CSV table of C-alpha atoms in Angstrom, one decimal:
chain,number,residue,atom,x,y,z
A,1,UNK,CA,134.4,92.9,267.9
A,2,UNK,CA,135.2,90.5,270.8
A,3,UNK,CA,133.1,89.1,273.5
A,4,UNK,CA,134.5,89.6,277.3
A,5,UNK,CA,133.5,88.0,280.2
A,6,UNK,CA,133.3,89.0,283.6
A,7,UNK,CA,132.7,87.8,286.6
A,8,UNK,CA,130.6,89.6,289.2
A,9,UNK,CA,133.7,91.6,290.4
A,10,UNK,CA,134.5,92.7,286.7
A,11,UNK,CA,137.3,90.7,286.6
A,12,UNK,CA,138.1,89.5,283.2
A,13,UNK,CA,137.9,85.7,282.9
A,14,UNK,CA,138.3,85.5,279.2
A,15,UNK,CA,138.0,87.0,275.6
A,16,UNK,CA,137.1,84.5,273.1
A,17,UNK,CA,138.4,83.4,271.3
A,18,UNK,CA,141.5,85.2,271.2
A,19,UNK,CA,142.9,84.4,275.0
A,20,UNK,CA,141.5,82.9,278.4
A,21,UNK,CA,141.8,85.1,281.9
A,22,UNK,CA,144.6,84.4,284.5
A,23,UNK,CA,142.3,84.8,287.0
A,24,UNK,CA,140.0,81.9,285.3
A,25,UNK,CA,142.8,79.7,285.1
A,26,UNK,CA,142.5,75.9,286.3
A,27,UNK,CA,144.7,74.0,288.7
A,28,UNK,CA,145.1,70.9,290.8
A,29,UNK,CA,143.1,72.3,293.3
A,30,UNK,CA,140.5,73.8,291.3
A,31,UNK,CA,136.8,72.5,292.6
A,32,UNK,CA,134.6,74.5,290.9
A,33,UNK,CA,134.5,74.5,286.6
A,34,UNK,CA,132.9,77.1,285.4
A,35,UNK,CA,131.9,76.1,281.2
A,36,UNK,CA,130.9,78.5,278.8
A,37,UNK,CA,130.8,77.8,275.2
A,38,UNK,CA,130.8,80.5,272.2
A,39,UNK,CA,129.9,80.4,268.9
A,40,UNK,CA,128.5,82.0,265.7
A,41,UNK,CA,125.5,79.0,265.8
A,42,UNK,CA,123.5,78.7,268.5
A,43,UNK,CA,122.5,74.5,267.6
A,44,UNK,CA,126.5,73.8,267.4
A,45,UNK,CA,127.0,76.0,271.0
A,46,UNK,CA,124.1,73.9,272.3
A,47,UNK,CA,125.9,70.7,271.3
A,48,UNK,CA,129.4,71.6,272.2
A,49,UNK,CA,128.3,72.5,275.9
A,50,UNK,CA,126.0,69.6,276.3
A,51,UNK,CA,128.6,67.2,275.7
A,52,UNK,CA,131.0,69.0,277.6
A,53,UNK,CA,129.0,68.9,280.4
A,54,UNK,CA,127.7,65.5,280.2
A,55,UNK,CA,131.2,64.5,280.0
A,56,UNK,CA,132.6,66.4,282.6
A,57,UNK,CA,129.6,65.8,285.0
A,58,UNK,CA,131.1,62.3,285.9
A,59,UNK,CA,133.9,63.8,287.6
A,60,UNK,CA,131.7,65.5,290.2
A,61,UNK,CA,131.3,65.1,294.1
A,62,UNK,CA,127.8,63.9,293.1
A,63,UNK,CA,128.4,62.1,289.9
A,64,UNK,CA,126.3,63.2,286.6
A,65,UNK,CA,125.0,66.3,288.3
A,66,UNK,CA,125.2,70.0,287.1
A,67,UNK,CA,124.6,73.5,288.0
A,68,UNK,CA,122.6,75.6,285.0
A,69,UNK,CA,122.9,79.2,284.6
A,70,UNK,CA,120.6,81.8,283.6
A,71,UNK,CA,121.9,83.5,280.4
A,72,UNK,CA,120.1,87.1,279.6
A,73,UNK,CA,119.8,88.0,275.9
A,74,UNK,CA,120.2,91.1,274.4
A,75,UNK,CA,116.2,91.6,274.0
A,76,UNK,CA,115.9,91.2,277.8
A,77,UNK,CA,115.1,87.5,277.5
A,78,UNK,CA,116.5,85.0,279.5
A,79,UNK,CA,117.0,81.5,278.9
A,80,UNK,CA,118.6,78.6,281.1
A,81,UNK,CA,121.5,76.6,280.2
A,82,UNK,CA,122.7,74.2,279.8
A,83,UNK,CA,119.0,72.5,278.8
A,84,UNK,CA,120.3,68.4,278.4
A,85,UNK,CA,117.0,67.8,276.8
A,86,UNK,CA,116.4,63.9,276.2
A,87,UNK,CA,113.8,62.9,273.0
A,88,UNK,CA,112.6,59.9,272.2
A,89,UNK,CA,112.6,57.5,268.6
A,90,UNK,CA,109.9,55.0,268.1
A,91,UNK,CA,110.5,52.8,265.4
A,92,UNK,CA,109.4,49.8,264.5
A,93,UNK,CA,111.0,46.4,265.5
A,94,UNK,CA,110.5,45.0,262.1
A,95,UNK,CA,111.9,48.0,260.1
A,96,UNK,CA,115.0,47.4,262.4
A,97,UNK,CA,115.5,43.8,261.5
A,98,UNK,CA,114.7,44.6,257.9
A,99,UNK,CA,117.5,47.6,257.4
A,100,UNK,CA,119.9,45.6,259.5
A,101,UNK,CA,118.8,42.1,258.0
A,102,UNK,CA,118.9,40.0,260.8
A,103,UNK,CA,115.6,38.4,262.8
A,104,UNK,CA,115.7,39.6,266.3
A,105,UNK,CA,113.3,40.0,268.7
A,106,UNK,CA,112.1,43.2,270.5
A,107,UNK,CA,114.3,42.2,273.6
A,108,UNK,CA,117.2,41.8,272.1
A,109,UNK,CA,117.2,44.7,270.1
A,110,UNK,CA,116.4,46.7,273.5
A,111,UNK,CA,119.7,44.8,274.9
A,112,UNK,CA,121.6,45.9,271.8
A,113,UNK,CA,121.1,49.4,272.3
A,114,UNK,CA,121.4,49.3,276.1
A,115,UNK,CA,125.0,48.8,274.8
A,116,UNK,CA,125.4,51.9,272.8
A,117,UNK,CA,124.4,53.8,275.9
A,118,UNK,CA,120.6,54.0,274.7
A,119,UNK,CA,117.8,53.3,276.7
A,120,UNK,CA,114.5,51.5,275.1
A,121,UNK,CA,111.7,50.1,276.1
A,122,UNK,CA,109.0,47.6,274.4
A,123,UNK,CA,105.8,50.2,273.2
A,124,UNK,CA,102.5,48.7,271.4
A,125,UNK,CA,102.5,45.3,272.6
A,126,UNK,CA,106.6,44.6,271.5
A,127,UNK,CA,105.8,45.6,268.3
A,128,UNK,CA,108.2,49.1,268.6
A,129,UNK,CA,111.1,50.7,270.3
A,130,UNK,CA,111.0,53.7,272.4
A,131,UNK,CA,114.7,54.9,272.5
A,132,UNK,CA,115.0,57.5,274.4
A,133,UNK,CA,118.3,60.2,273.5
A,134,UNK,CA,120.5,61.4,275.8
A,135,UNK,CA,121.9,64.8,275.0
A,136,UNK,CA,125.6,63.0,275.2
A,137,UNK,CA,124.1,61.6,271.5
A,138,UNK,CA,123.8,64.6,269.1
A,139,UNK,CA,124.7,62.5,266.5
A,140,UNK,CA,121.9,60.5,266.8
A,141,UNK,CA,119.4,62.7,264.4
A,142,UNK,CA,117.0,60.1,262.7
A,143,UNK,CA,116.1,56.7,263.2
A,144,UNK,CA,118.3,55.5,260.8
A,145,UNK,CA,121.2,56.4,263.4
A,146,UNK,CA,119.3,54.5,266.1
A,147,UNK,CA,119.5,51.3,263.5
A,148,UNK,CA,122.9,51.9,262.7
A,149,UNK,CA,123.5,51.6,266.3
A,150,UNK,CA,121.9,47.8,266.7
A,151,UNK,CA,124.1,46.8,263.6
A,152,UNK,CA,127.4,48.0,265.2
A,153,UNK,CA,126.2,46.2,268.3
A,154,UNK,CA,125.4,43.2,266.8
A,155,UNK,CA,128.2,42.9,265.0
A,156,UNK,CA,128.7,43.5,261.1
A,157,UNK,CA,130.8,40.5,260.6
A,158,UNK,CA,127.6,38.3,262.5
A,159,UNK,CA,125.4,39.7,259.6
A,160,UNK,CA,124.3,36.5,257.5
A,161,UNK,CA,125.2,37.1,253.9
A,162,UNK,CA,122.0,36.6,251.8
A,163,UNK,CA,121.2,37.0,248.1
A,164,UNK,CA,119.0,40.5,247.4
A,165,UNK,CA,115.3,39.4,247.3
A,166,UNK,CA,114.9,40.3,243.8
A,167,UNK,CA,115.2,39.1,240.1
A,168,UNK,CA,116.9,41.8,238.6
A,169,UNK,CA,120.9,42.1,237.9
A,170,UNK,CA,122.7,45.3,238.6
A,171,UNK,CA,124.5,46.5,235.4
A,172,UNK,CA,125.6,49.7,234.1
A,173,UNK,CA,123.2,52.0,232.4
A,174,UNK,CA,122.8,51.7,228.7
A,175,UNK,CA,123.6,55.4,228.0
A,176,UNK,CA,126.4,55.2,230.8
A,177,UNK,CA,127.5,52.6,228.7
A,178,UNK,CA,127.4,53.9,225.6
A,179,UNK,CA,129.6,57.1,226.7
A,180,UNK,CA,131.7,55.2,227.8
A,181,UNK,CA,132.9,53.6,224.2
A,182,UNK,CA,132.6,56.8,223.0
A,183,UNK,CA,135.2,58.5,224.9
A,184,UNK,CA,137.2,55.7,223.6
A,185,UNK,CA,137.0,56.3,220.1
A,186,UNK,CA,136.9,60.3,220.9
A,187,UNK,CA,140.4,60.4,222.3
A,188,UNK,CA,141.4,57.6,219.7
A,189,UNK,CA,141.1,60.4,217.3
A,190,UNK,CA,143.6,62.3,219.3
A,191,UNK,CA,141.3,64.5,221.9
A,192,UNK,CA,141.8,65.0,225.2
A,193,UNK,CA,138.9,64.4,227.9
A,194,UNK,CA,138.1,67.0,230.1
A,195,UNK,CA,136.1,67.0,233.2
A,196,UNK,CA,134.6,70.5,234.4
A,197,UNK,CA,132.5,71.4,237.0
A,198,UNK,CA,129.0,70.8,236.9
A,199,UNK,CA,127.9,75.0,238.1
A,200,UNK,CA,129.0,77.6,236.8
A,201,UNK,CA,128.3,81.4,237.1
A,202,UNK,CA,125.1,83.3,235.0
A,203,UNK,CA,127.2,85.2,232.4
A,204,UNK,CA,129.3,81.7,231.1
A,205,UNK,CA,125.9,80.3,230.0
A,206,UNK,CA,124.3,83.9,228.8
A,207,UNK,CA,126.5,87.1,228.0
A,208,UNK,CA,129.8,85.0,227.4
A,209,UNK,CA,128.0,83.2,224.7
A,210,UNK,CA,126.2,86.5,223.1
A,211,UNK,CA,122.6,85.5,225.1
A,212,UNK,CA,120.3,87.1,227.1
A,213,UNK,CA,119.8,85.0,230.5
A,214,UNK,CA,116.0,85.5,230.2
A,215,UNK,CA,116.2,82.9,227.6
A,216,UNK,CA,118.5,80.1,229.0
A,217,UNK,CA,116.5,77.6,230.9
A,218,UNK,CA,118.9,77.9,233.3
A,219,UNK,CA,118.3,76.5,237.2
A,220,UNK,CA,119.4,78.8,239.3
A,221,UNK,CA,121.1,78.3,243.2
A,222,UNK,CA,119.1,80.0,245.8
A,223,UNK,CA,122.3,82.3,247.5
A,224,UNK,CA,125.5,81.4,245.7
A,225,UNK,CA,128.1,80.9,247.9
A,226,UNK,CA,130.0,82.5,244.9
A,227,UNK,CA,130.3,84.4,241.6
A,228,UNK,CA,131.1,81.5,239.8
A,229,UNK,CA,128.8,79.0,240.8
A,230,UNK,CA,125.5,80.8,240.7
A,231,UNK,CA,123.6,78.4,238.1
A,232,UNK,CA,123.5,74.2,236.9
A,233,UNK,CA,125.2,74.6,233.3
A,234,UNK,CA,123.1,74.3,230.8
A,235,UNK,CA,125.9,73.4,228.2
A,236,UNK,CA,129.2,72.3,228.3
A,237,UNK,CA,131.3,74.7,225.8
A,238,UNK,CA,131.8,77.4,229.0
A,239,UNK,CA,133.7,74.6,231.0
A,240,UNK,CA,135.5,73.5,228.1
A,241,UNK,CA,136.7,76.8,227.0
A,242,UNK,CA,137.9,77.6,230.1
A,243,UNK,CA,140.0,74.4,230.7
A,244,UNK,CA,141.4,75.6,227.1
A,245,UNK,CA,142.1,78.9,228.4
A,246,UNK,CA,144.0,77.5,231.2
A,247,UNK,CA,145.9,74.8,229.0
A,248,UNK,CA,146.1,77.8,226.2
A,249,UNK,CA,150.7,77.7,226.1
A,250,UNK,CA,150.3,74.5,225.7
A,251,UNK,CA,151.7,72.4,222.3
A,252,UNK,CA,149.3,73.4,219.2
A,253,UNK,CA,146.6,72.4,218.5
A,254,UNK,CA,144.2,72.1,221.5
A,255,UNK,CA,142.1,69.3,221.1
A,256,UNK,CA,139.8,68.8,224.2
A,257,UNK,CA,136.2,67.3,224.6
A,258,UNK,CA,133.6,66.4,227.1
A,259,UNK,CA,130.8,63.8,227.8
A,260,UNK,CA,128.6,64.7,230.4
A,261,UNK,CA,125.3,65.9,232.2
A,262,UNK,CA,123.8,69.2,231.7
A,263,UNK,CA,120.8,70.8,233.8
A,264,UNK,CA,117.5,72.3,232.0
A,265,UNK,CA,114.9,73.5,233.1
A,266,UNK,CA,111.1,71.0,232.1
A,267,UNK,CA,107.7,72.0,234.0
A,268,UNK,CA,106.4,68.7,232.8
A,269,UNK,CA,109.0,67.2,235.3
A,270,UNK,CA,108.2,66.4,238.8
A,271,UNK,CA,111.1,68.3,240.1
A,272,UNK,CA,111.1,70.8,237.4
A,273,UNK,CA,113.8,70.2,236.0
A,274,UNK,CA,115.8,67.2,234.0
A,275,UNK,CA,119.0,66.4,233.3
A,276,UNK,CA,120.6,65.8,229.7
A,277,UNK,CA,123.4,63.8,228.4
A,278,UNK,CA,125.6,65.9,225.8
A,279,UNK,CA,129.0,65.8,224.1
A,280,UNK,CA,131.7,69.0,223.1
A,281,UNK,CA,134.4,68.8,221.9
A,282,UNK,CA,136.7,71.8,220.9
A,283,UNK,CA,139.6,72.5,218.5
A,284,UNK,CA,141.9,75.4,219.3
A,285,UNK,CA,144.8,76.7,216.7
A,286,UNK,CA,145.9,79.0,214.4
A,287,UNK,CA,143.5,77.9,211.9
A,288,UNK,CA,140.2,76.8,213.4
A,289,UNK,CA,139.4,73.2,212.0
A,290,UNK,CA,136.5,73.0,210.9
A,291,UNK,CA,137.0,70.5,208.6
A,292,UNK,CA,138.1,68.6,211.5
A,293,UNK,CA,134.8,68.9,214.0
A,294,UNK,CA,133.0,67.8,210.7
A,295,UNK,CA,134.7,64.6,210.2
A,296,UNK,CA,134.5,63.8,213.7
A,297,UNK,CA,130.8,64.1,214.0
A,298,UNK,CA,130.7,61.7,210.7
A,299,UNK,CA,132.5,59.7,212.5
A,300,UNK,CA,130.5,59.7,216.0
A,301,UNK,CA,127.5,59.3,213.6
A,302,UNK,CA,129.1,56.3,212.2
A,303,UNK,CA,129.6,54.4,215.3
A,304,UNK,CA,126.0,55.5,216.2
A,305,UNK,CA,124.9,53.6,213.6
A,306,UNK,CA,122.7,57.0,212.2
A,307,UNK,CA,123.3,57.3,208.7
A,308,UNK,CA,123.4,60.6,206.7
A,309,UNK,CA,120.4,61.7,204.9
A,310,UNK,CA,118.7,65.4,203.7
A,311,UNK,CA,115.2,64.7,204.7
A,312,UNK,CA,113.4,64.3,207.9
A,313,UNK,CA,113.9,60.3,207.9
A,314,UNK,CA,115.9,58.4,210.3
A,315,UNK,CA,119.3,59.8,210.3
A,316,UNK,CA,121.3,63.6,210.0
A,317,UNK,CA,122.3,65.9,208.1
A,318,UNK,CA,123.8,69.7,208.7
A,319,UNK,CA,121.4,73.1,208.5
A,320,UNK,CA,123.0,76.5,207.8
A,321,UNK,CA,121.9,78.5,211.0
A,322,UNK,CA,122.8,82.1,212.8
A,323,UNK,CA,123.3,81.1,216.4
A,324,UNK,CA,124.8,83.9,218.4
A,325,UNK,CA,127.9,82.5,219.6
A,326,UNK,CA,128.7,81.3,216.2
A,327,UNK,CA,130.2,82.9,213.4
A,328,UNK,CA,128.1,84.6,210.6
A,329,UNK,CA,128.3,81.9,207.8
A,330,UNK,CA,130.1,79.7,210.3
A,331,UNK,CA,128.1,77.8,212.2
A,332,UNK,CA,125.5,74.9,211.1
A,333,UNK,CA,122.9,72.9,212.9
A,334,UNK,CA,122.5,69.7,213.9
A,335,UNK,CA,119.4,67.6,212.4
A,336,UNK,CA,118.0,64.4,213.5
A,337,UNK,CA,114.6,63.2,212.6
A,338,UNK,CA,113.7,66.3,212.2
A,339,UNK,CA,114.8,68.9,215.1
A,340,UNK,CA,118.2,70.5,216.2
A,341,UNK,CA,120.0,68.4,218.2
A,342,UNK,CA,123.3,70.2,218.1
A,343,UNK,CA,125.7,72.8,216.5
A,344,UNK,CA,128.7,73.1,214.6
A,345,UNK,CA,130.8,76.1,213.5
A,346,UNK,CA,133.7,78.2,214.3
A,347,UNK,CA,132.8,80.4,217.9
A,348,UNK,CA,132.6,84.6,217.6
A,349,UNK,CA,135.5,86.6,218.3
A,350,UNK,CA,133.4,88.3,220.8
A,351,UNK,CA,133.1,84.9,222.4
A,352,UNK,CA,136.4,84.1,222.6
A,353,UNK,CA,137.4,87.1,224.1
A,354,UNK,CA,135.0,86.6,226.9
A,355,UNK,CA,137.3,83.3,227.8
A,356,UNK,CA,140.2,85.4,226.6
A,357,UNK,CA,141.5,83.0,224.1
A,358,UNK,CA,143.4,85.0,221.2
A,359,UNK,CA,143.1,81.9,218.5
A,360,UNK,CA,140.4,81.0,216.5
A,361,UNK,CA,138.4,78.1,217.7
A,362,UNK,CA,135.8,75.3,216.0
A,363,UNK,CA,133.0,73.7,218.4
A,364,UNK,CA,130.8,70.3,218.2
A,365,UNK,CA,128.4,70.4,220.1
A,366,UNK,CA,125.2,67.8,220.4
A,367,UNK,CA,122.9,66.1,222.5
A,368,UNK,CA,123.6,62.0,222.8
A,369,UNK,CA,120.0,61.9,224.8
A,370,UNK,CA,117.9,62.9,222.1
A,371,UNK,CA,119.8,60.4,219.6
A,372,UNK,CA,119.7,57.7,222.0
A,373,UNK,CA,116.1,57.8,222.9
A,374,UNK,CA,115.9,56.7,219.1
């Protein structure tokens, strides 16, 4: 279904957007401009014809004048465009000078923005701005924009460079850092990094890995745009088995891992939720390795600096366990000081043939927050 517009006569003018009218169409000696403006969003629409307007209204007889049109809604209402409302941002002169970090006065910062086509004028005794929008400036939304403004006027390359106010040094994050050197040694042992999205859909964290969603602290997007980014991973093994799915006629074996952020839900958070550095790495072939995603967690453990131990003191040691997207008698579980931090086993047939993967596959799978925070 297509809008039409007519004129009074019921001549067609146009059917957007597929085609405008002949009867419609402009000349040399065309006078009068009739502009309408369609859309599926009512705030664009408004946008679109009030900069067309402004823009065209300089070309008038009578410069910067308009004639507005009464425009009846379906529900009998009737509104007037176009509107060309003007608003007006007071901000302070002194968060001006502080986000542009310069030392002007009130004046000059009026004088400034007289040359981005804004007009201002000196509220509270000088000590704000009153910067009135024109409806030319949609993108001015907040008064950020407006500041933005004076430092384009003034000049970027005028800024004085000046050392931050403040005693600290930027560096990279410790655990940032410490990822880093161990994706190093990780693909020094012959894996491949991968890097998977950060959503994924509901069944990937739940029914692909033989659980029930009601007890994944998954986060969950408020209308998905899609079926496969519906929730923040909790884990990484989804994204990592599908990468190997993807890369699956590829040479044998398949030796991928990943070192990234996953999303859980916490109440005792602020935002309720946090986030939770963890590392996976796989290894796909005719035999499933798990000799092979043993010795590489000794060997992250090693570089850790956590030694191995069978009690509850200050280092690891494996736990049979029966997690369900593990093999029976194939799976173990991470300990550290105490409580899981991880997994390692062989992955159900019924799991890989929710990731259609025909080859048997071994899984490490820990979190590097819990061990770091020690």
């Amino acid at each position: 279904v297509y809008p039409v517009i007519f004129d009074k006569n019921r001549v067609v003018l146009s059917m957007p957007p597929i085609i405008n009218g002949h009867h419609s169409r402009m000349t040399a000696s065309t006078r009068n401009v009739f502009i309408e403006c369609t859309a599926t969003d009512l705030t664009k629409a408004r946008i679109v014809l009030d900069t067309l307007v402004t823009m065209f209204s300089m070309y008038c007889q009578e410069p910067f004048t308009v004639e507005a049109v009464d425009v009846e809604r379906v529900d009998g209402t009737v509104l007037t465009y176009p509107d060309l409302k003007y608003r007006t941002e007071v901000i302070p002169v002194d968060l001006i000078n502080k986000r542009v970090g310069i030392n002007a006065k009130a004046e000059e910062l009026s004088s400034l923005l007289t040359r981005m086509c804004l007009t201002s004028e000196l509220v509270e005794e000088g000590s704000r701005l009153a910067v009135t929008i024109p409806p030319s400036r949609a993108d001015v939304i907040h008064a950020c924009d407006v500041i933005e403004d004076v430092a384009i006027a003034y000049g970027y390359n005028n800024i004085e460079f000046v050392l931050p106010p403040t005693v600290t040094i930027g560096k990279q994050l410790p655990v940032n850092k410490l990822c880093d050197l161990l994706r190093a040694e990780v693909a020094q042992a012959g894996f491949t990094e991968a890097l998977t999205f950060a959503l994924c859909s509901r069944d990937d964290i739940s029914t692909s890995l033989r659980k029930p969603l009601e007890s994944v602290p998954a986060v969950h997007i408020g209308n998905p745009k899609t079926a496969e980014f519906q929730v923040a991973r909790t884990t990484l093994l989804p994204g990592v088995l599908k990468t190997v799915h993807c890369n699956r006629n590829m040479p044998l074996p398949l030796k991928l891992f990943e070192v990234s952020d996953v999303v859980l839900k916490d109440p005792a958070k602020d935002v309720g939720a946090r986030n939770e550095r963890r590392f996976t790495a796989v290894h796909y072939s005719k035999r499933p390795g798990f000799e092979i995603m043993h010795g590489l967690l000794d060997r992250l453990m090693l570089l850790l600096e956590v030694p191995a131990c069978q009690d509850n003191k200050k280092g690891y040691h494996l736990v049979a366990s029966d997690e369900p997207a593990y093999f029976p008698g194939r799976c173990a579980s991470i300990m550290f000081e105490g409580q899981v931090i991880g997994h390692l086993g062989v992955l159900h047939p019924e799991v890989l043939a929710k990731f259609e993967l025909p080859l048997p596959c071994a899984v490490l799978d820990f979190s590097i927050d819990l061990i770091f925070k020690h």
